């Protein structure tokens, strides 16, 4: 009698912890959403970008070279291919002496236009900073106390403060120019000039920090265990030191 009672109690406990059909369906749905969501959004953004470039470039392509003239359907991505080809040719022509002379002449003409020169110089500086592979823009993620003491926010270190701002702050502190992104859109944010001693640099990459910002803290990158945090055998350290001496 007691054995059958214990058996029925165990069966009741197992059945009690087993998820119901509705819970399993919800878990399946959420798992499918996690898998297909990023793929679908990526494909949609890629397709939207291709269509946007095609809409800008295709009207300038002569009909004789446009495959849409001969085919009964539109060829997606043809405008993007043409744009990449044209930009490559422009870059090639600009690399020689004649191209540099034409660009210099054009910039001199634009430099005489009161409103246009400000827009052009600002956009040119932004593109050169973002696309310069040799630059060190946004190669470090860090933490600062913002918007008040005790609260911490992720920032991207841009460079050391330069120009008039650096001269004005020279007698107060040595500062760094940092970009404070907003959540969930890291492309908008605030430019801050922060003293170096108040910046806590992180080991994570800028990409991982951006994921952390976009996900509002839900996606946290794995932090590798450092040597000082790991539990190391003292005898092993002695053997390593002995091997180095030999």
Backbone as CSV, one residue per row, in Angstrom:
resi,resn,N_x,N_y,N_z,CA_x,CA_y,CA_z,C_x,C_y,C_z
1,UNK,0.832,-1.203,0.000,0.000,0.000,0.000,0.862,1.247,0.000
2,UNK,1.926,1.217,0.843,2.800,2.386,0.939,3.599,2.575,-0.333
3,UNK,4.026,1.403,-0.967,4.793,1.513,-2.212,3.960,2.137,-3.327
4,UNK,2.717,1.687,-3.447,1.839,2.240,-4.479,1.549,3.706,-4.232
5,UNK,1.485,4.082,-2.955,1.239,5.491,-2.624,2.418,6.355,-3.027
6,UNK,3.661,5.846,-2.702,4.858,6.610,-3.090,4.978,6.714,-4.591
7,UNK,4.617,5.617,-5.278,4.697,5.625,-6.737,3.730,6.623,-7.343
8,UNK,2.522,6.675,-6.786,1.547,7.642,-7.289,1.959,9.065,-6.990
9,UNK,2.625,9.290,-5.841,3.111,10.640,-5.507,4.204,11.074,-6.472
10,UNK,5.132,10.122,-6.805,6.206,10.467,-7.750,5.647,10.774,-9.122
11,UNK,4.666,9.962,-9.539,4.035,10.211,-10.842,3.337,11.553,-10.862
12,UNK,2.709,11.899,-9.756,2.034,13.202,-9.663,3.032,14.351,-9.735
13,UNK,4.222,14.158,-9.096,5.221,15.213,-9.125,5.786,15.386,-10.533
14,UNK,6.033,14.237,-11.212,6.563,14.334,-12.572,5.561,15.000,-13.492
15,UNK,4.303,14.601,-13.365,3.272,15.219,-14.197,3.062,16.672,-13.876
16,UNK,3.301,17.026,-12.630,3.123,18.428,-12.237,4.175,19.324,-12.864
17,UNK,5.420,18.815,-13.029,6.505,19.631,-13.574,6.556,19.565,-15.095
18,UNK,5.815,18.660,-15.717,5.830,18.563,-17.173,5.047,19.732,-17.777
19,UNK,5.669,20.476,-18.711,4.959,21.620,-19.294,3.775,21.175,-20.127
20,UNK,2.750,21.998,-20.138,1.564,21.691,-20.906,1.751,21.951,-22.381
21,UNK,0.728,21.614,-23.155,0.807,21.784,-24.600,0.923,23.249,-24.984
22,UNK,0.196,24.116,-24.276,0.262,25.549,-24.584,1.655,26.114,-24.320
23,UNK,2.292,25.659,-23.234,3.641,26.132,-22.917,4.643,25.666,-23.952
24,UNK,4.518,24.408,-24.376,5.428,23.900,-25.402,5.250,24.636,-26.724
25,UNK,4.013,24.897,-27.107,3.769,25.643,-28.340,4.349,27.048,-28.260
26,UNK,4.223,27.674,-27.094,4.794,29.017,-26.923,6.313,28.971,-27.036
27,UNK,6.935,27.958,-26.412,8.391,27.834,-26.491,8.838,27.579,-27.927
28,UNK,8.093,26.732,-28.661,8.435,26.488,-30.064,8.323,27.772,-30.881
29,UNK,7.276,28.541,-30.604,7.077,29.787,-31.343,8.209,30.766,-31.064
30,UNK,8.583,30.914,-29.788,9.654,31.851,-29.440,10.985,31.389,-30.020
31,UNK,11.246,30.082,-30.015,12.478,29.574,-30.607,12.518,29.859,-32.106
32,UNK,11.401,29.620,-32.779,11.349,29.940,-34.205,11.520,31.419,-34.475
33,UNK,10.960,32.253,-33.597,11.096,33.698,-33.770,12.541,34.139,-33.590
34,UNK,13.243,33.554,-32.614,14.644,33.905,-32.385,15.504,33.501,-33.575
35,UNK,15.167,32.375,-34.213,15.970,31.891,-35.333,15.677,32.684,-36.599
36,UNK,14.400,32.868,-36.901,14.030,33.491,-38.179,14.020,35.015,-38.129
37,UNK,13.870,35.600,-36.942,13.799,37.058,-36.835,15.028,37.761,-37.382
38,UNK,16.235,37.450,-36.860,17.440,38.113,-37.395,17.650,37.853,-38.869
39,UNK,17.367,36.613,-39.324,17.543,36.300,-40.750,16.588,37.125,-41.597
40,UNK,15.325,37.175,-41.178,14.337,37.921,-41.954,14.637,39.414,-42.006
41,UNK,15.018,39.999,-40.871,15.316,41.431,-40.841,16.541,41.740,-41.694
42,UNK,17.570,40.868,-41.615,18.775,41.077,-42.428,18.455,41.023,-43.914
43,UNK,17.665,40.017,-44.322,17.287,39.907,-45.736,16.447,41.103,-46.173
44,UNK,15.546,41.555,-45.299,14.699,42.699,-45.653,15.523,43.964,-45.810
45,UNK,16.460,44.204,-44.886,17.304,45.392,-44.985,18.182,45.333,-46.233
46,UNK,18.722,44.138,-46.529,19.558,43.993,-47.727,18.753,44.245,-48.994
47,UNK,17.563,43.657,-49.059,16.703,43.842,-50.234,16.276,45.298,-50.376
48,UNK,15.957,45.953,-49.265,15.563,47.363,-49.311,16.707,48.232,-49.799
49,UNK,17.920,47.950,-49.356,19.083,48.720,-49.795,19.333,48.529,-51.287
50,UNK,19.213,47.273,-51.763,19.422,47.001,-53.193,18.383,47.729,-54.030
51,UNK,17.118,47.676,-53.623,16.062,48.364,-54.367,16.264,49.874,-54.350
52,UNK,16.753,50.399,-53.217,16.974,51.840,-53.116,18.083,52.287,-54.065
53,UNK,19.179,51.523,-54.121,20.272,51.865,-55.028,19.824,51.707,-56.475
54,UNK,19.081,50.631,-56.777,18.576,50.451,-58.138,17.694,51.617,-58.572
55,UNK,16.848,52.091,-57.662,15.967,53.204,-57.997,16.715,54.491,-58.299
56,UNK,17.901,54.660,-57.704,18.690,55.855,-57.957,19.558,55.722,-59.213
57,UNK,20.103,54.527,-59.455,21.117,54.363,-60.497,20.507,54.003,-61.847
58,UNK,19.527,53.120,-61.865,18.996,52.612,-63.137,18.490,53.704,-64.083
59,UNK,17.849,54.780,-63.589,17.410,55.817,-64.534,18.545,56.470,-65.305
60,UNK,19.783,56.406,-64.792,20.920,57.019,-65.477,21.634,56.051,-66.411
61,UNK,21.263,54.773,-66.368,21.896,53.779,-67.241,21.207,53.822,-68.604
62,UNK,21.969,53.948,-69.699,21.342,53.934,-71.037,20.552,52.651,-71.258
63,UNK,19.437,52.771,-71.968,18.567,51.612,-72.167,19.265,50.464,-72.880
64,UNK,20.230,50.790,-73.719,20.918,49.736,-74.465,21.745,48.848,-73.542
65,UNK,22.174,49.385,-72.390,22.963,48.616,-71.432,22.125,48.088,-70.273
66,UNK,20.875,48.466,-70.219,20.008,48.052,-69.122,19.325,46.736,-69.475
67,UNK,19.565,45.672,-68.690,18.930,44.386,-69.028,17.415,44.409,-68.886
68,UNK,16.874,45.347,-68.139,15.415,45.432,-68.014,14.746,45.748,-69.348
69,UNK,15.518,46.312,-70.290,14.955,46.634,-71.604,14.676,45.376,-72.418
70,UNK,15.482,44.343,-72.226,15.369,43.136,-73.038,14.638,42.005,-72.323
71,UNK,14.618,42.053,-71.003,14.009,40.966,-70.238,12.599,41.341,-69.805
72,UNK,11.718,40.354,-69.656,10.340,40.651,-69.228,10.213,40.920,-67.738
73,UNK,11.328,40.885,-67.029,11.296,41.133,-65.591,12.483,42.024,-65.221
74,UNK,12.370,42.658,-64.065,13.432,43.544,-63.597,14.542,42.735,-62.928
75,UNK,15.789,43.116,-63.165,16.942,42.431,-62.595,17.366,43.169,-61.326
76,UNK,17.093,42.631,-60.146,17.482,43.329,-58.915,18.989,43.275,-58.715
77,UNK,19.542,44.362,-58.248,20.971,44.427,-57.972,21.813,44.949,-59.106
78,UNK,21.226,45.143,-60.293,22.012,45.647,-61.419,22.489,47.071,-61.145
79,UNK,21.609,47.894,-60.566,22.015,49.256,-60.225,23.123,49.283,-59.192
80,UNK,23.089,48.340,-58.235,24.147,48.279,-57.218,25.478,47.916,-57.847
81,UNK,25.461,46.977,-58.797,26.697,46.589,-59.488,27.257,47.768,-60.280
82,UNK,26.383,48.494,-60.962,26.818,49.666,-61.726,27.403,50.728,-60.797
83,UNK,26.761,50.939,-59.636,27.240,51.936,-58.685,28.633,51.569,-58.166
84,UNK,28.836,50.289,-57.833,30.149,49.856,-57.357,31.201,50.038,-58.443
85,UNK,30.839,49.699,-59.695,31.774,49.853,-60.809,32.144,51.318,-61.029
86,UNK,31.137,52.194,-61.007,31.389,53.617,-61.238,32.243,54.208,-60.113
87,UNK,31.945,53.852,-58.859,32.730,54.368,-57.742,34.177,53.889,-57.810
88,UNK,34.373,52.652,-58.246,35.738,52.139,-58.387,36.490,52.888,-59.472
89,UNK,35.820,53.159,-60.589,36.458,53.916,-61.669,36.801,55.334,-61.214
90,UNK,35.871,55.959,-60.491,36.138,57.313,-59.984,37.338,57.315,-59.046
91,UNK,37.405,56.307,-58.166,38.556,56.218,-57.266,39.856,55.995,-58.011
92,UNK,39.807,55.193,-59.066,41.008,54.958,-59.879,41.460,56.236,-60.578
93,UNK,40.501,56.975,-61.157,40.852,58.213,-61.846,41.353,59.281,-60.878
94,UNK,40.799,59.286,-59.671,41.214,60.291,-58.688,42.594,60.012,-58.121
95,UNK,43.122,58.794,-58.330,44.419,58.443,-57.761,45.586,58.973,-58.596
96,UNK,45.328,59.364,-59.857,46.431,59.870,-60.675,46.495,61.397,-60.601
97,UNK,47.494,61.947,-61.245,47.744,63.385,-61.159,46.604,64.203,-61.756
98,UNK,46.098,63.769,-62.922,45.025,64.515,-63.567,43.765,64.516,-62.710
99,UNK,43.452,63.377,-62.139,42.262,63.302,-61.288,42.380,64.178,-60.059
100,UNK,43.557,64.163,-59.429,43.758,65.021,-58.253,43.667,66.494,-58.623
101,UNK,44.153,66.847,-59.809,44.073,68.243,-60.243,42.621,68.663,-60.454
102,UNK,41.815,67.783,-61.065,40.405,68.101,-61.278,39.659,68.213,-59.941
103,UNK,39.965,67.334,-59.012,39.312,67.393,-57.698,39.703,68.667,-56.960
104,UNK,40.984,69.027,-57.052,41.435,70.258,-56.397,40.766,71.483,-57.010
105,UNK,40.622,71.484,-58.332,39.944,72.596,-58.987,38.473,72.664,-58.550
106,UNK,37.808,71.518,-58.521,36.412,71.502,-58.096,36.235,71.953,-56.652
107,UNK,37.156,71.554,-55.769,37.061,71.980,-54.370,37.307,73.475,-54.228
108,UNK,38.170,74.014,-55.065,38.380,75.464,-55.030,37.129,76.214,-55.465
109,UNK,36.433,75.688,-56.468,35.187,76.319,-56.909,34.138,76.246,-55.811
110,UNK,34.007,75.060,-55.185,33.032,74.900,-54.104,33.407,75.766,-52.908
111,UNK,34.706,75.936,-52.665,35.151,76.735,-51.530,34.778,78.197,-51.609
112,UNK,34.389,78.665,-52.777,33.979,80.055,-52.939,32.479,80.245,-52.753
113,UNK,31.754,79.164,-52.582,30.306,79.257,-52.365,30.029,79.303,-50.869
114,UNK,29.397,80.364,-50.381,29.265,80.580,-48.924,28.598,79.425,-48.180
115,UNK,27.443,78.958,-48.628,26.704,77.931,-47.898,27.145,76.523,-48.277
116,UNK,27.421,76.327,-49.556,27.765,74.986,-50.034,29.097,74.524,-49.462
117,UNK,30.055,75.432,-49.296,31.375,75.023,-48.835,31.335,74.469,-47.411
118,UNK,30.446,75.010,-46.574,30.340,74.500,-45.209,29.763,73.083,-45.197
119,UNK,28.737,72.870,-46.014,28.127,71.535,-46.089,29.120,70.532,-46.660
120,UNK,29.811,70.929,-47.738,30.748,70.012,-48.391,31.916,69.654,-47.476
121,UNK,32.503,70.657,-46.828,33.662,70.390,-45.973,33.284,69.499,-44.789
122,UNK,32.084,69.726,-44.221,31.647,68.890,-43.109,31.413,67.445,-43.529
123,UNK,30.715,67.252,-44.659,30.457,65.900,-45.137,31.750,65.192,-45.551
124,UNK,32.663,65.920,-46.157,33.926,65.319,-46.576,34.727,64.849,-45.366
125,UNK,34.750,65.652,-44.326,35.494,65.274,-43.129,34.877,64.045,-42.465
126,UNK,33.545,63.983,-42.460,32.873,62.823,-41.859,33.190,61.561,-42.645
127,UNK,33.087,61.617,-43.975,33.359,60.439,-44.800,34.811,60.004,-44.689
128,UNK,35.729,60.963,-44.666,37.140,60.605,-44.546,37.434,59.959,-43.197
129,UNK,36.782,60.439,-42.142,37.008,59.879,-40.814,36.432,58.482,-40.686
130,UNK,35.219,58.285,-41.228,34.549,56.989,-41.085,35.176,55.931,-41.972
131,UNK,35.561,56.303,-43.209,36.028,55.327,-44.184,37.535,55.166,-44.207
132,UNK,38.261,55.958,-43.443,39.713,55.849,-43.439,40.114,54.600,-42.667
133,UNK,40.679,53.598,-43.362,41.070,52.350,-42.712,42.254,52.541,-41.780
134,UNK,43.031,53.581,-41.977,44.187,53.806,-41.121,43.816,54.539,-39.848
135,UNK,42.616,55.087,-39.794,42.222,55.853,-38.628,41.944,54.973,-37.433
136,UNK,41.848,55.581,-36.270,41.593,54.852,-35.034,40.245,55.236,-34.454
137,UNK,39.297,55.625,-35.321,37.995,56.054,-34.852,37.203,54.863,-34.336
138,UNK,36.663,55.031,-33.148,35.791,54.035,-32.557,36.440,52.654,-32.526
139,UNK,37.675,52.567,-32.063,38.317,51.269,-31.948,38.340,50.785,-30.509
140,UNK,37.698,51.539,-29.610,37.662,51.156,-28.203,36.294,51.459,-27.620
141,UNK,35.816,50.537,-26.814,34.597,50.774,-26.038,34.991,51.026,-24.600
142,UNK,34.213,51.847,-23.919,34.563,52.222,-22.549,33.292,52.532,-21.755
143,UNK,33.489,52.806,-20.472,32.414,53.182,-19.564,32.712,54.545,-18.968
144,UNK,31.677,55.355,-18.820,31.779,56.619,-18.097,30.558,56.749,-17.187
145,UNK,30.690,57.551,-16.180,29.562,57.805,-15.298,28.669,58.866,-15.927
146,UNK,27.489,58.421,-16.350,26.549,59.308,-17.054,25.152,58.736,-16.867
147,UNK,24.140,59.562,-16.636,24.115,61.036,-16.596,24.467,61.631,-15.237
148,UNK,24.803,60.768,-14.258,25.230,61.286,-12.962,26.157,60.268,-12.324
149,UNK,26.774,60.626,-11.218,27.658,59.724,-10.502,26.885,58.499,-10.030
150,UNK,27.488,57.353,-10.217,26.853,56.109,-9.807,26.131,55.390,-10.911
151,UNK,25.854,56.068,-12.025,25.231,55.449,-13.190,26.265,55.392,-14.313
152,UNK,26.369,54.236,-14.950,27.403,54.026,-15.952,26.783,53.816,-17.324
153,UNK,27.450,54.326,-18.341,26.978,54.216,-19.727,28.139,53.818,-20.624
154,UNK,27.816,53.066,-21.670,28.819,52.646,-22.652,29.070,53.776,-23.644
155,UNK,30.337,54.005,-23.940,30.729,55.015,-24.929,31.752,54.403,-25.868
156,UNK,31.905,55.036,-27.016,32.924,54.658,-27.988,33.979,55.764,-28.019
157,UNK,35.216,55.386,-27.768,36.293,56.378,-27.750,36.636,56.777,-29.174
158,UNK,36.610,58.060,-29.445,36.903,58.561,-30.780,38.389,58.895,-30.914
159,UNK,38.840,59.896,-30.189,40.236,60.318,-30.265,40.501,61.284,-29.117
160,UNK,41.722,61.697,-28.997,42.040,62.738,-28.018,41.435,64.061,-28.480
161,UNK,40.972,64.826,-27.521,40.340,66.106,-27.852,41.348,67.036,-28.523
162,UNK,40.924,67.662,-29.608,41.820,68.511,-30.376,41.192,69.891,-30.577
163,UNK,41.988,70.781,-31.143,41.488,72.101,-31.518,41.222,73.010,-30.344
164,UNK,40.265,73.914,-30.536,39.959,74.918,-29.522,39.434,74.285,-28.242
165,UNK,38.645,73.205,-28.386,38.110,72.547,-27.190,39.247,72.055,-26.306
166,UNK,40.266,71.459,-26.906,41.409,70.969,-26.130,42.154,72.110,-25.454
167,UNK,42.309,73.238,-26.166,43.014,74.379,-25.571,42.217,74.978,-24.419
168,UNK,40.899,75.044,-24.569,40.067,75.610,-23.512,40.075,74.752,-22.252
169,UNK,40.197,73.430,-22.446,40.141,72.517,-21.303,41.519,72.089,-20.818
170,UNK,42.575,72.638,-21.424,43.928,72.186,-21.090,44.276,72.433,-19.631
171,UNK,43.816,73.555,-19.064,44.152,73.870,-17.679,43.276,73.125,-16.680
172,UNK,42.286,72.403,-17.160,41.386,71.677,-16.259,41.680,70.183,-16.248
173,UNK,41.735,69.561,-17.431,41.982,68.125,-17.501,42.341,67.754,-18.923
174,UNK,43.030,66.625,-19.049,43.312,66.067,-20.370,42.129,65.197,-20.760
175,UNK,41.439,65.560,-21.819,40.165,64.934,-22.141,40.255,64.090,-23.406
176,UNK,39.260,63.212,-23.558,39.094,62.377,-24.741,37.728,62.674,-25.348
177,UNK,37.654,62.610,-26.668,36.371,62.758,-27.352,35.718,61.381,-27.442
178,UNK,34.526,61.262,-26.864,33.823,59.976,-26.865,32.425,60.188,-27.422
179,UNK,31.879,59.106,-27.976,30.527,59.121,-28.518,29.649,58.257,-27.636
180,UNK,28.597,58.849,-27.099,27.651,58.132,-26.243,26.440,57.735,-27.076
181,UNK,26.292,56.443,-27.448,25.164,56.030,-28.292,23.885,55.897,-27.484
182,UNK,22.768,55.974,-28.183,21.461,55.799,-27.554,20.939,54.394,-27.857
183,UNK,20.004,53.949,-27.026,19.384,52.629,-27.183,17.965,52.803,-27.709
184,UNK,17.523,52.003,-28.687,18.239,50.907,-29.367,18.926,51.320,-30.652
185,UNK,18.994,52.616,-30.940,19.592,53.103,-32.180,20.956,53.706,-31.871
186,UNK,22.047,52.958,-32.082,23.368,53.473,-31.716,23.924,54.501,-32.684
187,UNK,23.229,54.759,-33.809,23.721,55.764,-34.746,23.446,57.184,-34.275
188,UNK,22.559,57.344,-33.298,22.326,58.665,-32.704,22.901,58.667,-31.296
189,UNK,23.262,59.837,-30.828,23.862,59.919,-29.505,24.416,61.300,-29.225
190,UNK,25.416,61.347,-28.339,25.968,62.613,-27.879,27.491,62.567,-27.957
191,UNK,28.070,63.704,-28.342,29.518,63.866,-28.316,29.898,64.471,-26.974
192,UNK,30.766,63.786,-26.240,31.174,64.230,-24.909,32.692,64.330,-24.856
193,UNK,33.175,65.298,-24.101,34.605,65.459,-23.846,34.842,65.112,-22.378
194,UNK,35.449,63.950,-22.152,35.538,63.375,-20.815,36.994,63.316,-20.374
195,UNK,37.305,63.669,-19.125,38.677,63.510,-18.630,39.133,62.054,-18.711
196,UNK,40.401,61.853,-19.035,40.920,60.498,-19.234,40.766,59.637,-17.994
197,UNK,40.974,60.234,-16.815,40.920,59.430,-15.598,39.509,58.965,-15.263
198,UNK,38.502,59.528,-15.915,37.123,59.118,-15.659,36.614,58.096,-16.672
199,UNK,37.476,57.663,-17.577,37.093,56.690,-18.609,37.613,55.316,-18.216
200,UNK,36.740,54.348,-18.208,37.104,52.956,-17.909,37.034,52.170,-19.222
201,UNK,38.190,51.833,-19.766,38.223,51.105,-21.037,37.800,49.650,-20.835
202,UNK,37.118,49.102,-21.847,36.629,47.729,-21.814,37.434,46.854,-22.759
203,UNK,37.452,45.558,-22.462,38.143,44.604,-23.326,37.295,44.208,-24.527
204,UNK,35.980,44.350,-24.433,35.103,43.949,-25.524,35.307,44.844,-26.745
205,UNK,35.011,44.297,-27.904,35.151,45.047,-29.145,34.019,46.061,-29.290
206,UNK,34.194,46.964,-30.251,33.158,47.961,-30.513,31.882,47.275,-31.005
207,UNK,32.045,46.205,-31.798,30.872,45.474,-32.295,30.077,44.854,-31.150
208,UNK,30.770,44.241,-30.186,30.078,43.649,-29.038,29.412,44.717,-28.186
209,UNK,30.078,45.848,-28.031,29.472,46.939,-27.267,28.234,47.476,-27.966
210,UNK,28.276,47.546,-29.304,27.107,47.999,-30.058,25.947,47.020,-29.899
211,UNK,26.241,45.709,-29.906,25.189,44.716,-29.677,24.572,44.892,-28.291
212,UNK,25.401,45.181,-27.313,24.900,45.389,-25.962,23.983,46.600,-25.893
213,UNK,24.333,47.655,-26.623,23.516,48.864,-26.635,22.206,48.620,-27.379
214,UNK,22.296,47.976,-28.541,21.104,47.750,-29.364,20.098,46.871,-28.637
215,UNK,20.593,45.844,-27.940,19.694,44.910,-27.258,19.244,45.404,-25.890
216,UNK,19.644,46.614,-25.520,19.286,47.171,-24.201,19.764,46.277,-23.067
217,UNK,20.940,45.685,-23.233,21.527,44.862,-22.191,21.131,43.407,-22.212
218,UNK,20.270,43.008,-23.138,19.821,41.615,-23.185,20.888,40.693,-23.771
219,UNK,21.691,41.206,-24.718,22.755,40.415,-25.321,24.078,40.906,-24.751
220,UNK,24.664,40.110,-23.856,25.912,40.491,-23.210,27.040,39.627,-23.748
221,UNK,28.103,40.222,-24.292,29.200,39.418,-24.846,29.941,38.680,-23.739
222,UNK,30.491,37.522,-24.115,31.250,36.725,-23.156,32.575,37.401,-22.864
223,UNK,32.916,37.440,-21.589,34.168,38.070,-21.173,35.191,36.981,-20.922
224,UNK,36.300,36.963,-21.665,37.296,35.903,-21.460,37.945,36.018,-20.099
225,UNK,38.222,34.864,-19.522,38.849,34.832,-18.198,40.296,35.242,-18.307
226,UNK,40.690,36.211,-17.511,42.065,36.690,-17.532,42.920,35.873,-16.574
227,UNK,44.215,36.031,-16.691,45.127,35.252,-15.878,45.002,35.576,-14.396
228,UNK,44.773,36.840,-14.089,44.685,37.208,-12.684,43.386,36.740,-12.054
229,UNK,42.366,36.501,-12.873,41.103,36.016,-12.351,41.049,34.496,-12.283
230,UNK,41.900,33.816,-13.047,41.856,32.368,-13.078,42.550,31.782,-11.867
231,UNK,42.164,30.574,-11.506,42.786,29.857,-10.399,43.936,29.048,-10.978
232,UNK,45.162,29.454,-10.688,46.343,28.834,-11.263,47.073,28.050,-10.191
233,UNK,47.567,26.875,-10.556,48.328,26.043,-9.636,49.691,26.681,-9.403
234,UNK,50.094,26.955,-8.157,51.409,27.581,-7.900,52.562,26.734,-8.421
235,UNK,52.461,25.381,-8.314,53.527,24.521,-8.815,53.670,24.654,-10.330
236,UNK,52.528,24.838,-11.013,52.588,25.029,-12.455,53.305,26.325,-12.806
237,UNK,53.065,27.386,-12.028,53.760,28.653,-12.269,55.261,28.495,-12.041
238,UNK,55.645,27.720,-11.026,57.075,27.505,-10.778,57.727,26.741,-11.924
239,UNK,57.002,25.736,-12.487,57.561,24.994,-13.609,57.727,25.883,-14.830
240,UNK,56.754,26.772,-15.070,56.856,27.694,-16.203,58.037,28.635,-16.036
241,UNK,58.227,29.154,-14.804,59.357,30.054,-14.531,60.682,29.317,-14.708
242,UNK,60.750,28.051,-14.288,61.971,27.276,-14.450,62.275,27.022,-15.911
243,UNK,61.236,26.752,-16.693,61.442,26.525,-18.123,61.962,27.771,-18.817
244,UNK,61.474,28.938,-18.383,61.960,30.184,-18.986,63.421,30.423,-18.673
245,UNK,63.859,30.053,-17.452,65.254,30.271,-17.070,66.181,29.381,-17.866
246,UNK,65.709,28.146,-18.131,66.542,27.224,-18.907,66.538,27.579,-20.388
